[in-house]
Coordinates of C-alpha atoms in Angstrom, one line a residue:
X1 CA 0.0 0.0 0.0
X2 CA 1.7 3.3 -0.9
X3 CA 1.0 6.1 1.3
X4 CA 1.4 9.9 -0.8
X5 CA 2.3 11.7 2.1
X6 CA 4.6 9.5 3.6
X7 CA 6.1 8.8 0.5
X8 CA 6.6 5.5 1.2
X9 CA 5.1 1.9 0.3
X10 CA 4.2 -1.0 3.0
X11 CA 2.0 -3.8 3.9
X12 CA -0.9 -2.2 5.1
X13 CA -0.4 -4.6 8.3
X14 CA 2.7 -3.8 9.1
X15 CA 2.0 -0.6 11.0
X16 CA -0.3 -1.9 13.3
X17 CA 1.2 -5.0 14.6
X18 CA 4.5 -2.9 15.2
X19 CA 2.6 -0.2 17.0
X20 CA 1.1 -3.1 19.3
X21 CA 3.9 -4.9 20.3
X22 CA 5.4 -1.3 21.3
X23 CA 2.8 -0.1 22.8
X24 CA 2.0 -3.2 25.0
X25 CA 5.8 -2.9 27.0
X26 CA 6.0 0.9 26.4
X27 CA 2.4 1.9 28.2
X28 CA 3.9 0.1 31.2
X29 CA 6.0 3.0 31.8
X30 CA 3.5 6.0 31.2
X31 CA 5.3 5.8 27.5
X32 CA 3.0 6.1 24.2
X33 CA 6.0 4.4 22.2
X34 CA 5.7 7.0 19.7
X35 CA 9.2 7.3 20.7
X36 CA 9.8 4.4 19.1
X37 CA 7.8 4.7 16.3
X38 CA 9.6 7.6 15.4
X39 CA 12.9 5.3 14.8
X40 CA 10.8 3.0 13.2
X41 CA 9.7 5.0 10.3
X42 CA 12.4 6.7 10.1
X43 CA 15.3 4.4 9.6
X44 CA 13.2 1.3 8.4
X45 CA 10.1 2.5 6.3
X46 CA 12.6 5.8 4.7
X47 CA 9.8 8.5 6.4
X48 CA 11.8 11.6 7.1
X49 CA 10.4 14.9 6.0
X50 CA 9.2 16.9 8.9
X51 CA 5.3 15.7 8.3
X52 CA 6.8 12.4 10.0
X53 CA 6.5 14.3 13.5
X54 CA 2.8 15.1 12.6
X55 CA 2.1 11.7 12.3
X56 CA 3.6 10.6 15.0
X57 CA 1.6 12.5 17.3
X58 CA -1.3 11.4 15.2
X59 CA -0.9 7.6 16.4
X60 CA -0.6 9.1 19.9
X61 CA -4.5 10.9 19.4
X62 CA -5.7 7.5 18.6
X63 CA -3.7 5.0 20.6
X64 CA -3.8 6.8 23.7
X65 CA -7.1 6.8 25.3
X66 CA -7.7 3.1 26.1
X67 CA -4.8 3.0 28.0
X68 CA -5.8 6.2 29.4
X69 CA -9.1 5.0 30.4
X70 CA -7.9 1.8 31.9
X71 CA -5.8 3.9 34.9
X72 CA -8.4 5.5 35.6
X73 CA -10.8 2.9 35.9
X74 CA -8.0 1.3 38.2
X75 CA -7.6 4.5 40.5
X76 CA -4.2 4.9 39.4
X77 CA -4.9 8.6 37.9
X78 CA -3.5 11.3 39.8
X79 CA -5.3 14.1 38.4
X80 CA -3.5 17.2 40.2
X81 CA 0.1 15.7 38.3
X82 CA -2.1 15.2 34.9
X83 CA -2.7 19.1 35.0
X84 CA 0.7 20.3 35.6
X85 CA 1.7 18.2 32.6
X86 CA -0.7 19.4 30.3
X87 CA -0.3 23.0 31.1
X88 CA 3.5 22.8 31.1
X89 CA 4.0 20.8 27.9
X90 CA 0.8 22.3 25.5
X91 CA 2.9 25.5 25.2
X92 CA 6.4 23.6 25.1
X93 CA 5.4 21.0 22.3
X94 CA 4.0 24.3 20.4
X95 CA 7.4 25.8 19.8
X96 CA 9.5 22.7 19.4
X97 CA 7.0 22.2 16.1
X98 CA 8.5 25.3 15.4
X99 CA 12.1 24.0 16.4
X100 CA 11.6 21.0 14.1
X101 CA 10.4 22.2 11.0
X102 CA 12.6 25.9 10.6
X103 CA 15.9 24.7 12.1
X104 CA 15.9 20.3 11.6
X105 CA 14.4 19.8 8.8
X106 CA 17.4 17.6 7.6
X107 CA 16.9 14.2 8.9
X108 CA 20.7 13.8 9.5
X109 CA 21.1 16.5 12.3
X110 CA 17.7 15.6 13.9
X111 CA 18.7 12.2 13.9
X112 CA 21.4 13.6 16.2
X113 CA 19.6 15.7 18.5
X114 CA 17.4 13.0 19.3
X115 CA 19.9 10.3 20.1
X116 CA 21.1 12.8 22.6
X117 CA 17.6 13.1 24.1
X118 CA 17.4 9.5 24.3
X119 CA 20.7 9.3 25.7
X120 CA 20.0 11.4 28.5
X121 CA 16.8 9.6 29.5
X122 CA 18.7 6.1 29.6
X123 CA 21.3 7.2 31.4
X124 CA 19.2 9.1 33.9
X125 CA 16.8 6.2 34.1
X126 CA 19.4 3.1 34.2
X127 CA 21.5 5.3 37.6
X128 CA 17.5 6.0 39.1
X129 CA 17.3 2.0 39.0
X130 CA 20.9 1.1 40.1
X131 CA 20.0 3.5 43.1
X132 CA 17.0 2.2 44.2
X133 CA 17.7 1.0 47.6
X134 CA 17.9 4.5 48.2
X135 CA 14.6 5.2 46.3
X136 CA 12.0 6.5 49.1
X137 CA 9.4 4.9 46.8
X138 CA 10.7 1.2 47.0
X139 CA 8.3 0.3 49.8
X140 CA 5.2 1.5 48.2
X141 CA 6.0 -0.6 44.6
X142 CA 7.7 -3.7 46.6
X143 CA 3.8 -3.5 48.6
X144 CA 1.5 -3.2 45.8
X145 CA 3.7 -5.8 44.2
X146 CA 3.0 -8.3 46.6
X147 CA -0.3 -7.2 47.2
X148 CA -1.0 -7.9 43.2
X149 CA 0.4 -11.6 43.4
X150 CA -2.1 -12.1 46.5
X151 CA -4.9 -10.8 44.8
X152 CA -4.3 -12.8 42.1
X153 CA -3.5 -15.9 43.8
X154 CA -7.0 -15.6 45.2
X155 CA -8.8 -14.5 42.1
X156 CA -11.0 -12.5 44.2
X157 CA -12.4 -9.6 41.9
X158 CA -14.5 -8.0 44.6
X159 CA -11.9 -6.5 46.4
X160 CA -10.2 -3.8 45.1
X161 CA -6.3 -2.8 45.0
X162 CA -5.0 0.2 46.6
X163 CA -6.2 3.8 44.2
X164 CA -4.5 6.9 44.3
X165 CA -5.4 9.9 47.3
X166 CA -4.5 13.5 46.5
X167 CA -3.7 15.5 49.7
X168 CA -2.8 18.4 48.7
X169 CA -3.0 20.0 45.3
X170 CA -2.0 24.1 45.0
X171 CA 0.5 26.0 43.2
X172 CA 3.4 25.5 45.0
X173 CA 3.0 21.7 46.0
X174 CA 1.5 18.5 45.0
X175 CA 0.9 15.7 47.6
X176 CA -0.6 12.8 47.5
X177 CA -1.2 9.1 49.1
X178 CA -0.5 5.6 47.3
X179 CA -0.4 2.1 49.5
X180 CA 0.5 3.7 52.8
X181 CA 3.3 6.3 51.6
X182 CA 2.9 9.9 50.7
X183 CA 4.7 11.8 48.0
X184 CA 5.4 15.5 48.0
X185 CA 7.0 17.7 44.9
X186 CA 7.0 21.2 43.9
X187 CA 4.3 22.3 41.7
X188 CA 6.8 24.3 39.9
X189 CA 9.3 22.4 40.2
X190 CA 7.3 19.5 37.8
X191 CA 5.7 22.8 35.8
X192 CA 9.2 23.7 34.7
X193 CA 10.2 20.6 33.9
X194 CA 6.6 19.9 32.0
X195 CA 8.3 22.5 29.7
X196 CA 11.0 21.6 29.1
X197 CA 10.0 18.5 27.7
X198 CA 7.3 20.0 25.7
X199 CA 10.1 21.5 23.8
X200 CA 11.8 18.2 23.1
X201 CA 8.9 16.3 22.5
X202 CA 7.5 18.6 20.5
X203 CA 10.8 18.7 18.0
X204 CA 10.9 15.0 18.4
X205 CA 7.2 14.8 17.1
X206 CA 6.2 12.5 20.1
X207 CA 4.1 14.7 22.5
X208 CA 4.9 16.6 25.7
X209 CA 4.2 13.8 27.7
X210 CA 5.7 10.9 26.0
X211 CA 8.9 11.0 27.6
X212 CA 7.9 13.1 31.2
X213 CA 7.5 9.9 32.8
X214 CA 11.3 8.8 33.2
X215 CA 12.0 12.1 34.5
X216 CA 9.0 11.9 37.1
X217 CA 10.8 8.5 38.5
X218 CA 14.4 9.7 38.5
X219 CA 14.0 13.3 39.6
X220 CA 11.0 13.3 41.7
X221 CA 11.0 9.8 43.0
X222 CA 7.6 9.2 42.3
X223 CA 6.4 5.3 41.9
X224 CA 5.7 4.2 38.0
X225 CA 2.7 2.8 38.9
X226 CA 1.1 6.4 39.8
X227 CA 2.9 8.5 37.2
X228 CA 2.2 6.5 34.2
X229 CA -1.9 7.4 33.1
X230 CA -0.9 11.1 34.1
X231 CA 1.6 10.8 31.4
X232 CA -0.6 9.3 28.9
X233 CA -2.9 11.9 29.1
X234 CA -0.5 14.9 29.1
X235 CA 0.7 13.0 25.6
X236 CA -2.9 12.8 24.4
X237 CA -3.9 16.9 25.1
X238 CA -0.6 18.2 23.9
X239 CA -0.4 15.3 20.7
X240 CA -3.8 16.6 20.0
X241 CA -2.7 20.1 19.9
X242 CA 0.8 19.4 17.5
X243 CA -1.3 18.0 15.4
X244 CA -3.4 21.1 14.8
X245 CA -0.3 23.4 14.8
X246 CA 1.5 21.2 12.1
X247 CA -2.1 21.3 10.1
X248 CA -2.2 24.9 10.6
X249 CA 1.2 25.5 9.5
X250 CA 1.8 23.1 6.7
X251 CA 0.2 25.5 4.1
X252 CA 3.3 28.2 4.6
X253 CA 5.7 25.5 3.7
X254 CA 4.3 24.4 0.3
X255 CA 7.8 23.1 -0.8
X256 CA 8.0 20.8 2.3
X257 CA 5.4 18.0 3.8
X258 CA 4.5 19.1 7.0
X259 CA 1.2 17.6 7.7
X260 CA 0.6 14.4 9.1
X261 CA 0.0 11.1 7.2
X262 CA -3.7 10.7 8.0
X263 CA -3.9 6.8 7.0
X264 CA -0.3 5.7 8.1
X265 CA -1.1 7.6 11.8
X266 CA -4.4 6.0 12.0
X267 CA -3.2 2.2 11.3
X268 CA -0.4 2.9 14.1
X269 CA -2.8 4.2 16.3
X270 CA -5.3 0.9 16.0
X271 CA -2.7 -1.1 16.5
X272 CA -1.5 1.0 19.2
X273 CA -4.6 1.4 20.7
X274 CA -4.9 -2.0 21.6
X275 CA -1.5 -2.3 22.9
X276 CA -2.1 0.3 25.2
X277 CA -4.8 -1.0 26.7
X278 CA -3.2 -4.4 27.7
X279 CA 0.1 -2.7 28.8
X280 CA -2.0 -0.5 31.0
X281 CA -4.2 -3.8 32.1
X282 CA -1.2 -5.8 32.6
X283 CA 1.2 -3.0 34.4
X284 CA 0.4 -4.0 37.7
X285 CA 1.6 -7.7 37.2
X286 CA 5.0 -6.2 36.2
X287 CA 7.7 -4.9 39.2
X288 CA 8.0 -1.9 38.9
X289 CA 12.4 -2.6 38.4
X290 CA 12.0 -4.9 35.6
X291 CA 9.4 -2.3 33.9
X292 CA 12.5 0.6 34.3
X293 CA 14.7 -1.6 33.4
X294 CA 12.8 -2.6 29.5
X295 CA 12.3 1.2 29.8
X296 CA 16.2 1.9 30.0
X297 CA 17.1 -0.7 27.3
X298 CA 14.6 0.5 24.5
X299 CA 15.9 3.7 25.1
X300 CA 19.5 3.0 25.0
X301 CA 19.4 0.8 22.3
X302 CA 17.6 3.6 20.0
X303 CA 19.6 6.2 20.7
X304 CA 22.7 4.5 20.0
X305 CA 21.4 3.3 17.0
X306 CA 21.0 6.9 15.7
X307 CA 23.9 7.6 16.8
X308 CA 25.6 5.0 15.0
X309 CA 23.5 6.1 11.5
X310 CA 25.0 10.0 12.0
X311 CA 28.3 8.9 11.7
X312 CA 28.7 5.9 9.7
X313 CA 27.1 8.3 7.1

């Protein structure tokens, strides 16, 4: 199937059952895997002109919901962190649109810029893990943890596993409750960060939130299993919003494709969409280590894969 905007010709399936398999592991974390995708279509399917970051966020529109909806349904929502996110990335993944298509349009050199994004976030992610006997989270993911394998053990489905408690929500801090431990950041502390990685996922074409949820864990300690639907949904508001902008803006570049693929996005979402929603579903099986730890591999691996394109090139 040949796909105009794209510019590129594939098996109709292949999108789909590649955007589910991602999906399934990368939800885990409070990752779309549009992060991955980006690789994907880049370096295997030849997709490189700016419209690919469009698209991107365009599987994110589709995909993310059902996992969205599953958190919440499991308590596992914190609301007060899902704000912060959205208002501190919407603005941030506005100008990195503007970042990706005036300064890298060249595939080559954004290639570059985001191995070193990726880079970062392994590193960061892979010391956050080899530190976490110092982690003040530990007992709250070791408990729910064990608590999960009870439950399961006794197949009861009338009692319910721990949910999420807010405590405190204002604009200078953010507390709230999960399995007997309480966590307390800066309000604009995670607003400044929020930013910050608006920018870069907005020039990496992936969503504000796609890639907030790494940082969450390493800098702010907080447990994966509370940060991830908050991260989802920051990806959906702001993926929704790059989309628009790169709609918008794709008529003042008439030399250049800077609107999304419409089909290709939509058969990565589908796929995605289901892949989500059983990574979500199936998170809580998962300890929360070995879920960091797939996080810190995919990452690694991808960004020294771009690396290794820049300069054998």
């Amino acid at each position: 199937m040949y796909f105009p905007v794209a510019g590129i010709e594939v098996n109709p399936l292949v999108p789909p059952l590649v955007a589910f398999v991602v999906s399934f592991f990368t939800s885990m974390g409070g990752v779309s895997g549009a992060f991955l995708l980006m690789p994907f279509q880049m370096s295997f399917l030849g997709y490189t002109s700016p419209s690919v970051s469009a698209t991107n966020q365009l599987f994110n529109i589709v995909a993310i919901p059902s996992g969205v909806l599953r958190y919440i349904r499991e308590g596992r929502m914190v609301w007060p962190l899902t704000i912060v996110v959205i208002v501190g990335t919407l603005p941030g993944v506005l100008v990195g649109a503007i970042v990706r298509v005036k300064w890298l349009p060249d595939p080559t050199a954004f290639k570059l810029f985001a191995s070193a994004v990726l880079l970062w976030i392994g590193v960061k992610l892979a010391l956050s893990i080899l530190k976490k006997d110092k982690s003040p989270n530990k007992g709250a993911e070791e408990k729910f943890q064990q608590l999960v394998k009870d439950h399961s053990k006794r197949n009861d489905e009338g009692e319910k596993l721990p949910t999420v408690r807010v405590l405190k929500f204002s604009v200078t801090r953010i507390s709230y409750e999960f399995y007997g431990e309480v966590y307390d950041c800066s309000s604009i502390g995670l607003l400044s960060l929020s930013l910050i990685v608006g920018v870069v996922g907005g020039i990496y074409g992936i969503g504000g939130g796609s890639i907030i949820a790494p940082f969450f864990v390493t800098i702010f300690g907080l447990p994966v299993y509370t940060v991830a639907g908050a991260a989802l949904m920051g990806t959906f508001v702001t993926s929704v919003a790059g989309v628009l902008f790169y709609q918008a803006i794709a008529p003042l570049y008439p030399n250049m494709a800077i609107a999304p693929d419409w089909t290709l996005g939509i058969l990565f979402g589908i796929g995605g969409m289901a892949g989500m929603y059983l990574g979500a579903r199936c998170q809580k099986f998962f300890p929360a280590k070995i879920i960091k730890w797939m996080l810190t591999v995919i990452i690694l691996f991808t960004a020294a894969k771009y690396i290794s394109e820049f300069f054998l090139k």
